[in-house]
Amino acid sequence: MSSELLNEFTFFVLAIFVGIEVISKVPTILHTPLMSGTNAIHGIILVGAIVIAASANDPLHIVLGLVAVTLATINVVGGFVVTDRMLEMFRARRPTRAAPEVPGERLRQSGSAK
Amino acid sequence: MSLAISLAYLVAAVLFILGLRQLSSPRGARRGNQTAAVGMVIALGATIPLLHFTTAGLVIVLIGIAIGAPIGALTARRVHMTAMPQMVAIFNGVGGGAAALVAVTELLDQGMHPAFALAFPSVLSIVIGGVSFAGSVVAFSKLQGLLTGTPMTYPGQQVVNGLIALAIIALAVAVLTAGSVPAFFVALLILALVLGVAFVLPIGGADMPVVISLLNAFTGLAVAASGFVLNNFALIVAGTLVGASGTLLTKLMSDAMGRSLANVLFGAFGQVVAGPAGVAGAEGKSVRSGSPEDVGTMLAYARKVIIVPGYGLAVAQAQHAARELADELERRGVDVEYAIHPVAGRMPGHMNVLLAEANVPYEQLKEMDEINDEFKFTDVALVVGANDVVNPAARNTPGSPIYGMPILNADEAKNIVFMKRSMRPGFAGIDNELLYDPKTIMLFGDAKDSLTKLVAAVKAV
């Protein structure tokens, strides 16, 4: 086993423990956003897709690289945006009891009354 | 790998970990997502300038991003909150597909006999990424209604799936030992896609969240494997973080349903639903159906009302109408709370997202353990488009497919109002005896429609 491979393997094993440890106390209400957030993080495959696409110089590699970059970009952009949208909803709450009935009004109030 | 890249990847990895941690608490969740996004930008920013692009390479990277970014951003922006789960599924699937393609490309370039340290993770990435891609597409189709949500089974299915898996192992061994012929690993990718489809088809729509979460962890592992292929530290760490946390999250989700992961995945559920035992119990029992006015009066004079929202509320987009009703009742001094089952909606936490969207005050959302003891002091439990999560069979009927699943004690309330479109059973396909309880009033119709009528009825009292 080369030392580089050994290094990589070490990171791999440590990352397993960190991954489990870091989310072990997540409340149920955040399961969906968390799943979506981790989904965005594995969009890091875009780095890999760009690396293989960079050196493309024949039709086969061009097709493979193009598809890989496109798919990975959808993963990373869509992943972060959709997670942000979910979490945005958690912010717009705690309206005051006597708030008026117009929904937009409530939203603005709760935003400022934080 | 240059020093600058290594340091940038280290920063990115730390940001991913911090982001995950912030995502685990309601206060910092949104910031957590942004933290992770910054990590992503840093990782990309450090990688790109140091690559040696061919002209074609540069062009396809730019085109790929120019196509992918608007697709991702627009679909994520436009999708309805109710369609969130399938969106996550598809974003996850394309990531798995990208990981598999990265590995295919690397294998192509390595000739007949690549080093084992490269060939092994390549094979893993192709198989896991392929399963994740195809499985996610099926999960998406089931939730989107393109495919039926009921489990698709046929005799000998487990055997067929087993044979596909065996063929994959055989091909993988062939690639690793006999030589890396393109025909072999292309066949490997195709078989992985077939396995992905075959693996998700027999799983019912109600279990899709667990499956999506599992496939999410799969993609993480496929990305980590691609990291080993490319000797890329960022891919290894980020992919592994997702693989590990995704696996734990999958377990938490199946725990919330009171089932083991193996039980979710390998069809015990599907068989029971497919069997004749399902809906047969309905005959010979009568239900009491009421008018919105009856129910409105009952609600207006109640002291305590608990609303139990389910997926029916979500599909009818009735969360705003529910809040209006709650506001109207509170104005009359009625104590209103929402009881959120861990798997209400289509994913854990899905219902909280939907109700938050309708500006329901956070304090009114109560989790199951918090509120279950309060049902016995409750005058009316208003069940809106939920079914399985209040089915006493989970407590009382050992033979039932949902037996053992923790449920909301709506049956302990003094009155129960069920808002349903029909007598059709819930997603699990099992009859609910609570519908026939003498304390229960049925209010048939679209949830949003009925809630709006209830608001009017309460106002009129």
Coordinates of C-alpha atoms in Angstrom, one line a residue:
Chain A
M1 CA 0.0 0.0 0.0
S2 CA 1.5 3.3 -1.0
S3 CA 1.7 6.1 1.5
E4 CA -0.7 8.2 -0.5
L5 CA -3.3 5.4 -0.5
L6 CA -2.7 5.0 3.2
N7 CA -3.3 8.7 3.7
E8 CA -6.5 8.6 1.7
F9 CA -7.7 5.5 3.6
T10 CA -7.0 7.3 6.9
F11 CA -9.1 10.3 5.8
F12 CA -11.8 7.9 4.7
V13 CA -12.1 6.1 8.0
L14 CA -11.9 9.4 10.1
A15 CA -14.6 11.0 7.9
I16 CA -16.9 8.1 8.6
F17 CA -16.7 8.8 12.3
V18 CA -17.1 12.5 11.9
G19 CA -20.1 12.0 9.6
I20 CA -21.9 9.9 12.1
E21 CA -20.9 12.0 15.1
V22 CA -21.8 15.4 13.6
I23 CA -25.5 14.6 12.9
S24 CA -26.2 12.2 15.7
K25 CA -28.4 14.7 17.6
V26 CA -30.5 16.1 14.8
P27 CA -34.2 16.7 15.7
T28 CA -36.8 15.0 13.5
I29 CA -38.1 18.2 11.9
L30 CA -34.7 18.7 10.3
H31 CA -34.4 15.3 8.8
T32 CA -35.6 16.4 5.4
P33 CA -33.5 19.5 5.1
L34 CA -30.5 17.6 6.4
M35 CA -31.0 14.9 3.8
S36 CA -31.2 17.6 1.2
G37 CA -28.2 19.4 2.5
T38 CA -26.0 16.2 2.5
N39 CA -27.3 15.6 -1.0
A40 CA -25.9 19.0 -2.1
I41 CA -22.5 18.2 -0.4
H42 CA -22.0 15.1 -2.5
G43 CA -22.3 17.4 -5.5
I44 CA -18.6 17.8 -4.9
I45 CA -18.5 15.2 -7.6
L46 CA -18.5 18.2 -9.9
V47 CA -14.8 18.7 -9.0
G48 CA -14.2 15.1 -10.2
A49 CA -16.3 15.7 -13.3
I50 CA -14.4 18.8 -14.2
V51 CA -11.1 17.0 -13.7
I52 CA -11.9 14.3 -16.1
A53 CA -13.6 16.7 -18.6
A54 CA -10.6 19.0 -18.7
S55 CA -8.4 16.7 -20.6
A56 CA -11.1 15.5 -23.1
N57 CA -9.9 15.5 -26.7
D58 CA -11.8 12.8 -28.5
P59 CA -15.5 12.4 -29.1
L60 CA -16.0 9.7 -26.5
H61 CA -14.3 11.6 -23.8
I62 CA -16.1 14.8 -24.8
V63 CA -19.5 13.1 -24.5
L64 CA -18.7 11.5 -21.1
G65 CA -17.2 14.7 -19.7
L66 CA -20.0 16.8 -20.9
V67 CA -22.7 14.5 -19.4
A68 CA -20.8 14.1 -16.1
V69 CA -20.3 17.9 -15.7
T70 CA -23.9 18.6 -16.5
L71 CA -25.3 16.0 -14.1
A72 CA -22.9 17.1 -11.3
T73 CA -23.8 20.7 -11.8
I74 CA -27.5 19.9 -11.5
N75 CA -26.8 18.0 -8.3
V76 CA -24.8 20.8 -6.7
V77 CA -26.9 23.8 -7.7
G78 CA -30.3 22.1 -7.3
G79 CA -29.2 20.6 -4.0
F80 CA -28.2 23.8 -2.3
V81 CA -31.1 25.9 -3.7
V82 CA -33.7 23.4 -2.7
T83 CA -32.3 23.0 0.8
D84 CA -32.2 26.8 1.1
R85 CA -35.8 27.0 0.1
M86 CA -36.8 24.4 2.7
L87 CA -34.9 26.2 5.5
E88 CA -36.2 29.6 4.5
M89 CA -39.6 28.4 5.7
F90 CA -38.3 27.8 9.1
R91 CA -37.3 31.4 9.4
A92 CA -40.6 33.0 8.6
R93 CA -42.4 32.1 11.8
R94 CA -43.2 33.3 15.3
P95 CA -45.8 35.9 14.3
T96 CA -47.3 37.8 17.1
R97 CA -50.7 36.6 18.4
A98 CA -52.6 39.7 17.4
A99 CA -51.2 39.9 13.9
P100 CA -53.5 41.1 11.2
E101 CA -55.0 38.6 8.7
V102 CA -53.0 39.5 5.6
P103 CA -50.5 36.7 5.2
G104 CA -47.9 39.0 3.6
E105 CA -48.2 41.3 6.5
R106 CA -47.6 38.5 9.0
L107 CA -44.5 37.4 7.2
R108 CA -43.0 40.9 7.3
Q109 CA -43.8 41.3 10.9
S110 CA -42.3 38.0 12.0
G111 CA -39.2 38.8 9.9
S112 CA -38.5 42.0 11.8
A113 CA -39.7 40.9 15.2
K114 CA -37.0 38.3 15.7
Chain B
M1 CA -1.5 17.7 -5.4
S2 CA -0.1 21.2 -4.8
L3 CA 0.0 22.7 -1.3
A4 CA -2.5 25.4 -2.3
I5 CA -5.1 22.8 -3.4
S6 CA -4.5 20.7 -0.3
L7 CA -5.1 23.7 2.0
A8 CA -8.2 24.7 0.0
Y9 CA -9.6 21.2 0.3
L10 CA -8.9 21.2 4.0
V11 CA -10.8 24.5 4.4
A12 CA -13.7 23.1 2.3
A13 CA -13.8 19.9 4.4
V14 CA -14.0 21.9 7.6
L15 CA -16.8 24.0 6.1
F16 CA -18.7 20.9 5.1
I17 CA -18.4 19.5 8.6
L18 CA -19.4 22.8 10.2
G19 CA -22.3 23.1 7.7
L20 CA -23.6 19.6 8.6
R21 CA -23.4 20.5 12.3
Q22 CA -25.3 23.8 11.8
L23 CA -27.8 21.9 9.7
S24 CA -28.6 19.7 12.7
S25 CA -30.1 22.5 14.8
P26 CA -33.1 24.6 13.9
R27 CA -31.4 27.9 14.7
G28 CA -28.4 27.5 12.5
A29 CA -29.8 25.3 9.8
R30 CA -30.0 27.8 7.0
R31 CA -26.6 29.2 7.7
G32 CA -25.3 25.6 7.7
N33 CA -26.4 25.1 4.2
Q34 CA -24.7 28.3 3.2
T35 CA -21.5 27.3 5.0
A36 CA -21.4 24.1 3.0
A37 CA -22.1 26.0 -0.2
V38 CA -19.1 28.3 0.5
G39 CA -17.0 25.1 1.0
M40 CA -18.1 23.9 -2.4
V41 CA -17.2 27.2 -4.0
I42 CA -13.7 27.0 -2.4
A43 CA -13.1 23.4 -3.5
L44 CA -14.2 24.3 -7.1
G45 CA -12.2 27.5 -7.1
A46 CA -9.0 25.8 -6.0
T47 CA -9.3 23.0 -8.5
I48 CA -10.2 24.7 -11.7
P49 CA -7.3 27.2 -12.2
L50 CA -4.7 24.5 -11.8
L51 CA -6.1 22.1 -14.4
H52 CA -4.6 21.8 -17.9
F53 CA -7.7 22.2 -20.1
T54 CA -7.7 21.1 -23.7
T55 CA -9.8 23.4 -25.8
A56 CA -12.6 20.8 -26.1
G57 CA -12.3 20.2 -22.3
L58 CA -12.8 23.9 -21.5
V59 CA -15.7 24.1 -23.9
I60 CA -17.6 21.1 -22.4
V61 CA -17.0 22.2 -18.9
L62 CA -18.5 25.6 -19.6
I63 CA -21.4 24.1 -21.6
G64 CA -22.1 21.5 -18.9
I65 CA -22.3 24.2 -16.2
A66 CA -24.3 26.5 -18.5
I67 CA -26.8 23.7 -19.0
G68 CA -26.8 22.2 -15.5
A69 CA -26.9 25.3 -13.3
P70 CA -30.1 26.8 -14.7
I71 CA -31.8 23.4 -14.7
G72 CA -30.9 22.8 -11.1
A73 CA -31.7 26.3 -9.9
L74 CA -35.0 26.7 -11.8
T75 CA -36.4 23.3 -10.9
A76 CA -35.4 23.8 -7.3
R77 CA -37.0 27.3 -7.2
R78 CA -40.2 26.3 -8.9
V79 CA -41.0 23.0 -7.4
H80 CA -44.0 22.8 -5.0
M81 CA -43.2 22.2 -1.4
T82 CA -45.2 19.0 -1.6
A83 CA -42.9 17.7 -4.4
M84 CA -39.8 18.3 -2.4
P85 CA -39.0 14.6 -1.8
Q86 CA -38.9 13.6 -5.4
M87 CA -36.8 16.7 -6.2
V88 CA -34.2 15.5 -3.6
A89 CA -34.3 12.1 -5.2
I90 CA -33.6 13.4 -8.7
F91 CA -30.7 15.7 -7.6
N92 CA -29.3 12.7 -5.7
G93 CA -29.6 10.4 -8.8
V94 CA -27.8 12.7 -11.1
G95 CA -24.9 13.0 -8.6
G96 CA -24.7 9.2 -8.6
G97 CA -24.7 9.1 -12.4
A98 CA -21.9 11.7 -12.5
A99 CA -19.8 9.6 -10.1
A100 CA -20.3 6.5 -12.2
L101 CA -19.3 8.3 -15.4
V102 CA -16.2 9.8 -13.8
A103 CA -15.1 6.2 -12.9
V104 CA -15.9 4.9 -16.4
T105 CA -13.8 7.6 -17.9
E106 CA -10.8 6.9 -15.7
L107 CA -11.0 3.2 -16.4
L108 CA -11.1 3.9 -20.1
D109 CA -7.8 5.8 -19.8
Q110 CA -6.0 3.2 -17.7
G111 CA -5.6 0.5 -20.4
M112 CA -6.0 -3.2 -19.9
H113 CA -4.4 -3.7 -16.5
P114 CA -5.0 -0.8 -14.2
A115 CA -3.6 -0.9 -10.7
F116 CA -5.9 -2.6 -8.2
A117 CA -5.9 0.5 -6.1
L118 CA -7.5 2.3 -9.0
A119 CA -9.6 -0.5 -10.5
F120 CA -11.3 -1.5 -7.3
P121 CA -12.7 1.9 -6.3
S122 CA -13.6 2.5 -10.0
V123 CA -15.8 -0.6 -10.0
L124 CA -17.4 0.4 -6.7
S125 CA -18.1 3.8 -8.0
I126 CA -19.7 2.5 -11.2
V127 CA -21.9 0.0 -9.4
I128 CA -23.0 2.1 -6.5
G129 CA -23.4 5.2 -8.6
G130 CA -25.4 3.3 -11.2
V131 CA -27.7 1.8 -8.6
S132 CA -28.2 5.2 -7.1
F133 CA -29.0 6.9 -10.4
A134 CA -31.5 4.3 -11.6
G135 CA -33.0 3.8 -8.1
S136 CA -33.5 7.5 -7.7
V137 CA -35.2 7.8 -11.1
V138 CA -37.7 5.1 -10.1
A139 CA -38.2 6.7 -6.6
F140 CA -38.9 10.0 -8.4
S141 CA -41.3 8.4 -10.8
K142 CA -43.2 6.7 -8.0
L143 CA -43.5 9.9 -5.9
Q144 CA -44.4 12.0 -9.0
G145 CA -47.1 9.5 -9.9
L146 CA -45.5 8.5 -13.2
L147 CA -45.3 5.0 -11.8
T148 CA -47.8 3.5 -9.4
G149 CA -46.9 3.9 -5.7
T150 CA -47.9 0.4 -4.9
P151 CA -45.1 -2.1 -4.7
M152 CA -44.5 -3.9 -8.0
T153 CA -43.9 -7.6 -7.3
Y154 CA -43.8 -10.8 -9.2
P155 CA -43.0 -14.4 -8.2
G156 CA -39.3 -15.1 -7.9
Q157 CA -38.4 -11.4 -7.7
Q158 CA -35.9 -11.8 -4.9
V159 CA -34.2 -14.6 -6.9
V160 CA -34.0 -12.4 -10.0
N161 CA -32.6 -9.5 -8.0
G162 CA -30.1 -11.9 -6.4
L163 CA -29.0 -13.2 -9.8
I164 CA -28.5 -9.6 -11.1
A165 CA -26.3 -8.9 -8.0
L166 CA -24.3 -12.1 -8.6
A167 CA -23.7 -11.1 -12.2
I168 CA -22.5 -7.8 -11.1
I169 CA -20.0 -9.4 -8.7
A170 CA -18.8 -11.8 -11.4
L171 CA -18.3 -8.9 -13.9
A172 CA -16.5 -6.9 -11.2
V173 CA -14.1 -9.7 -10.5
A174 CA -13.6 -10.1 -14.3
V175 CA -12.6 -6.4 -14.6
L176 CA -10.3 -6.7 -11.6
T177 CA -8.5 -9.9 -12.7
A178 CA -8.9 -10.7 -16.3
G179 CA -8.5 -7.2 -17.6
S180 CA -10.3 -3.9 -17.9
V181 CA -12.0 -4.3 -21.2
P182 CA -14.5 -1.5 -22.0
A183 CA -17.2 -4.1 -22.8
F184 CA -16.9 -5.4 -19.3
F185 CA -17.3 -2.2 -17.4
V186 CA -20.0 -0.9 -19.7
A187 CA -21.9 -4.1 -19.0
L188 CA -21.2 -3.5 -15.4
L189 CA -22.8 0.0 -15.6
I190 CA -25.8 -1.4 -17.4
L191 CA -26.3 -4.2 -14.9
A192 CA -26.0 -1.6 -12.0
L193 CA -28.7 0.4 -13.6
V194 CA -30.9 -2.6 -13.9
L195 CA -30.3 -3.5 -10.3
G196 CA -31.2 0.0 -9.2
V197 CA -34.6 -0.3 -11.0
A198 CA -35.2 -3.8 -9.8
F199 CA -34.3 -2.9 -6.2
V200 CA -36.7 0.1 -5.8
L201 CA -39.7 -1.3 -7.8
P202 CA -41.0 -3.6 -5.1
I203 CA -40.8 -0.9 -2.4
G204 CA -44.1 1.0 -1.7
G205 CA -44.4 4.7 -2.1
A206 CA -44.8 5.3 1.6
D207 CA -41.3 3.9 2.1
M208 CA -39.7 6.1 -0.6
P209 CA -38.2 8.6 1.9
V210 CA -36.2 5.9 3.5
V211 CA -35.1 4.6 0.1
I212 CA -34.1 8.1 -1.1
S213 CA -32.1 8.6 2.1
L214 CA -30.3 5.3 1.5
L215 CA -29.6 6.2 -2.1
N216 CA -28.3 9.5 -0.9
A217 CA -25.8 7.7 1.3
F218 CA -25.0 5.4 -1.7
T219 CA -24.1 8.4 -3.9
G220 CA -21.9 9.7 -1.1
L221 CA -20.0 6.4 -1.1
A222 CA -19.8 6.4 -4.9
V223 CA -18.3 10.0 -4.8
A224 CA -15.8 8.8 -2.1
A225 CA -14.9 5.9 -4.4
S226 CA -14.4 8.3 -7.3
G227 CA -12.2 10.3 -4.9
F228 CA -9.9 7.3 -4.5
V229 CA -9.9 6.8 -8.3
L230 CA -8.8 10.4 -8.9
N231 CA -6.7 10.7 -5.7
N232 CA -8.8 13.6 -4.8
F233 CA -9.0 14.4 -1.1
A234 CA -12.0 16.6 -1.3
L235 CA -14.1 14.0 -3.0
I236 CA -13.1 11.3 -0.5
V237 CA -13.8 13.4 2.6
A238 CA -17.1 15.0 1.4
G239 CA -18.4 11.8 -0.1
T240 CA -17.6 9.8 3.0
L241 CA -19.2 12.4 5.3
V242 CA -22.4 12.1 3.2
G243 CA -22.1 8.3 3.1
A244 CA -21.8 8.0 6.9
S245 CA -24.3 10.7 7.9
G246 CA -26.7 9.5 5.2
T247 CA -26.6 5.9 6.5
L248 CA -27.3 7.1 10.1
L249 CA -30.1 9.3 8.8
T250 CA -31.6 6.3 7.0
K251 CA -31.6 4.4 10.2
L252 CA -33.2 7.2 12.1
M253 CA -36.0 7.4 9.5
S254 CA -36.8 3.7 9.6
D255 CA -36.7 3.8 13.4
A256 CA -39.3 6.6 13.3
M257 CA -41.5 4.2 11.3
G258 CA -40.9 1.5 13.9
R259 CA -39.3 -0.8 11.3
S260 CA -36.0 -2.2 10.5
L261 CA -34.2 -1.1 7.4
A262 CA -34.1 -4.7 6.1
N263 CA -37.9 -4.8 6.5
V264 CA -38.4 -1.7 4.5
L265 CA -36.1 -2.8 1.7
F266 CA -36.9 -6.4 1.3
G267 CA -40.5 -6.5 0.6
A268 CA -42.2 -8.0 3.7
F269 CA -44.4 -4.9 3.7
G270 CA -45.1 -5.2 0.0
Q271 CA -46.2 -8.8 0.3
V272 CA -48.8 -8.1 2.9
V273 CA -50.2 -5.2 0.9
A274 CA -50.3 -7.3 -2.2
G275 CA -52.2 -10.0 -0.3
P276 CA -56.0 -10.1 0.0
A277 CA -56.0 -9.1 3.7
G278 CA -55.7 -5.5 2.8
V279 CA -59.0 -3.6 2.4
A280 CA -61.4 -6.5 2.9
G281 CA -62.4 -5.5 6.5
A282 CA -64.5 -2.5 5.4
E283 CA -67.8 -4.3 4.8
G284 CA -70.6 -4.4 7.3
K285 CA -69.3 -1.5 9.4
S286 CA -70.9 1.9 9.3
V287 CA -69.3 5.3 9.5
R288 CA -70.9 8.5 10.7
S289 CA -70.5 11.3 8.3
G290 CA -71.2 15.0 9.3
S291 CA -71.6 18.4 7.7
P292 CA -69.1 21.2 8.0
E293 CA -71.7 23.1 10.1
D294 CA -71.9 20.2 12.7
V295 CA -68.2 20.0 12.9
G296 CA -67.8 23.8 13.0
T297 CA -70.1 24.1 15.9
M298 CA -68.3 21.3 17.7
L299 CA -64.9 23.0 17.1
A300 CA -66.2 26.5 18.1
Y301 CA -67.3 25.2 21.6
A302 CA -64.3 23.0 22.2
R303 CA -61.7 24.0 24.8
K304 CA -58.8 22.1 23.2
V305 CA -58.4 21.1 19.6
I306 CA -55.5 19.1 18.1
I307 CA -55.0 19.1 14.4
V308 CA -53.3 16.0 13.0
P309 CA -52.0 16.9 9.5
G310 CA -51.1 14.3 7.0
Y311 CA -50.1 14.0 3.4
G312 CA -53.7 14.7 2.3
L313 CA -53.3 18.2 3.7
A314 CA -50.1 18.6 1.7
V315 CA -51.5 17.5 -1.7
A316 CA -54.6 19.6 -1.3
Q317 CA -52.3 22.6 -0.5
A318 CA -54.5 23.1 2.6
Q319 CA -51.8 24.3 5.0
H320 CA -53.0 27.9 4.7
A321 CA -56.6 27.0 5.2
A322 CA -55.6 25.0 8.3
R323 CA -53.9 28.0 9.7
E324 CA -56.9 30.2 9.0
L325 CA -59.1 27.7 10.9
A326 CA -56.6 27.6 13.8
D327 CA -56.5 31.4 13.9
E328 CA -60.3 31.7 13.9
L329 CA -60.5 29.1 16.7
E330 CA -57.8 30.8 18.8
R331 CA -59.7 34.1 18.5
R332 CA -62.6 32.3 20.2
G333 CA -60.3 31.2 23.0
V334 CA -59.9 27.6 21.8
D335 CA -56.5 26.1 22.5
V336 CA -55.1 24.8 19.2
E337 CA -52.1 22.6 18.5
Y338 CA -50.7 20.6 15.7
A339 CA -49.6 17.0 16.3
I340 CA -46.8 16.1 14.0
H341 CA -46.0 12.4 13.5
P342 CA -42.3 11.8 12.7
V343 CA -43.3 10.4 9.2
A344 CA -46.2 12.7 8.5
G345 CA -46.1 13.8 4.9
R346 CA -43.7 12.0 2.7
M347 CA -40.5 12.5 4.7
P348 CA -39.6 13.1 8.3
G349 CA -39.9 16.8 8.9
H350 CA -41.8 17.4 5.6
M351 CA -45.0 18.5 7.5
N352 CA -43.1 21.0 9.5
V353 CA -41.7 22.6 6.4
L354 CA -45.2 22.8 4.8
L355 CA -46.8 24.3 7.9
A356 CA -43.9 26.7 8.4
E357 CA -44.6 27.8 4.9
A358 CA -48.1 28.7 5.9
N359 CA -46.7 30.7 8.9
V360 CA -48.0 28.4 11.5
P361 CA -46.4 29.5 14.8
Y362 CA -43.6 27.2 15.6
E363 CA -44.8 26.8 19.3
Q364 CA -48.0 25.2 18.0
L365 CA -46.2 22.3 16.3
K366 CA -45.8 19.5 18.7
E367 CA -43.8 16.3 18.1
M368 CA -45.4 13.0 18.8
D369 CA -43.8 12.3 22.2
E370 CA -44.6 15.8 23.4
I371 CA -48.3 15.7 22.6
N372 CA -49.4 12.1 22.9
D373 CA -50.4 12.4 26.5
E374 CA -52.6 15.5 25.8
F375 CA -55.1 13.7 23.5
K376 CA -57.1 12.4 26.4
F377 CA -57.8 16.0 27.5
T378 CA -58.6 17.0 24.0
D379 CA -62.2 17.8 22.9
V380 CA -61.6 17.3 19.2
A381 CA -58.8 15.7 17.2
L382 CA -59.1 17.0 13.7
V383 CA -57.4 14.5 11.4
V384 CA -56.7 16.3 8.1
G385 CA -55.6 13.9 5.3
A386 CA -53.7 11.5 7.7
N387 CA -54.6 7.9 8.2
D388 CA -51.9 5.4 9.0
V389 CA -50.3 7.6 11.6
V390 CA -53.4 7.4 13.8
N391 CA -54.4 3.8 13.0
P392 CA -54.7 1.9 16.3
A393 CA -53.9 -1.3 14.5
A394 CA -50.3 -0.3 14.9
R395 CA -50.9 -0.8 18.7
N396 CA -53.5 -3.5 18.8
T397 CA -53.2 -5.8 15.8
P398 CA -50.0 -7.9 15.8
G399 CA -50.6 -9.2 12.3
S400 CA -50.9 -5.8 10.7
P401 CA -48.1 -4.5 8.5
I402 CA -47.8 -1.4 10.5
Y403 CA -47.9 -3.2 13.9
G404 CA -45.3 -1.6 16.2
M405 CA -45.1 1.7 14.4
P406 CA -45.5 4.5 17.0
I407 CA -48.8 6.4 16.4
L408 CA -50.5 9.5 17.6
N409 CA -53.1 8.7 20.2
A410 CA -55.9 10.5 18.4
D411 CA -58.3 7.7 19.4
E412 CA -58.1 9.0 23.0
A413 CA -59.7 12.3 22.2
K414 CA -63.3 12.9 23.1
N415 CA -64.2 13.4 19.5
I416 CA -62.4 12.6 16.3
V417 CA -63.0 14.3 13.0
F418 CA -61.6 12.7 9.9
M419 CA -61.2 14.9 6.8
K420 CA -60.8 12.5 3.9
R421 CA -61.6 12.4 0.3
S422 CA -63.0 8.9 0.5
M423 CA -63.0 5.7 2.6
R424 CA -59.9 4.6 0.7
P425 CA -57.2 3.3 3.0
G426 CA -53.9 5.2 3.6
F427 CA -50.6 4.8 1.9
A428 CA -49.9 1.5 3.7
G429 CA -53.1 0.1 2.2
I430 CA -54.6 -1.0 5.4
D431 CA -58.1 -0.4 6.8
N432 CA -58.3 1.9 9.8
E433 CA -60.8 0.9 12.5
L434 CA -60.8 4.4 14.0
L435 CA -62.9 5.5 11.0
Y436 CA -65.7 3.3 12.4
D437 CA -65.3 4.4 16.0
P438 CA -68.6 5.8 17.4
K439 CA -66.7 8.9 18.5
T440 CA -65.6 9.6 14.9
I441 CA -67.2 11.9 12.4
M442 CA -66.2 11.8 8.8
L443 CA -66.1 14.9 6.8
F444 CA -65.7 13.9 3.2
G445 CA -64.2 16.1 0.5
D446 CA -61.0 17.9 -0.6
A447 CA -59.1 19.0 2.5
K448 CA -58.7 22.6 1.5
D449 CA -62.4 22.9 0.5
S450 CA -63.6 21.3 3.8
L451 CA -61.3 23.5 5.9
T452 CA -62.5 26.6 4.1
K453 CA -66.1 25.6 4.8
L454 CA -65.2 24.9 8.4
V455 CA -63.7 28.4 8.8
A456 CA -67.0 29.9 7.5
A457 CA -69.0 27.6 9.8
V458 CA -67.0 28.6 12.9
K459 CA -67.3 32.3 12.0
A460 CA -71.1 31.8 11.7
V461 CA -71.5 30.2 15.2

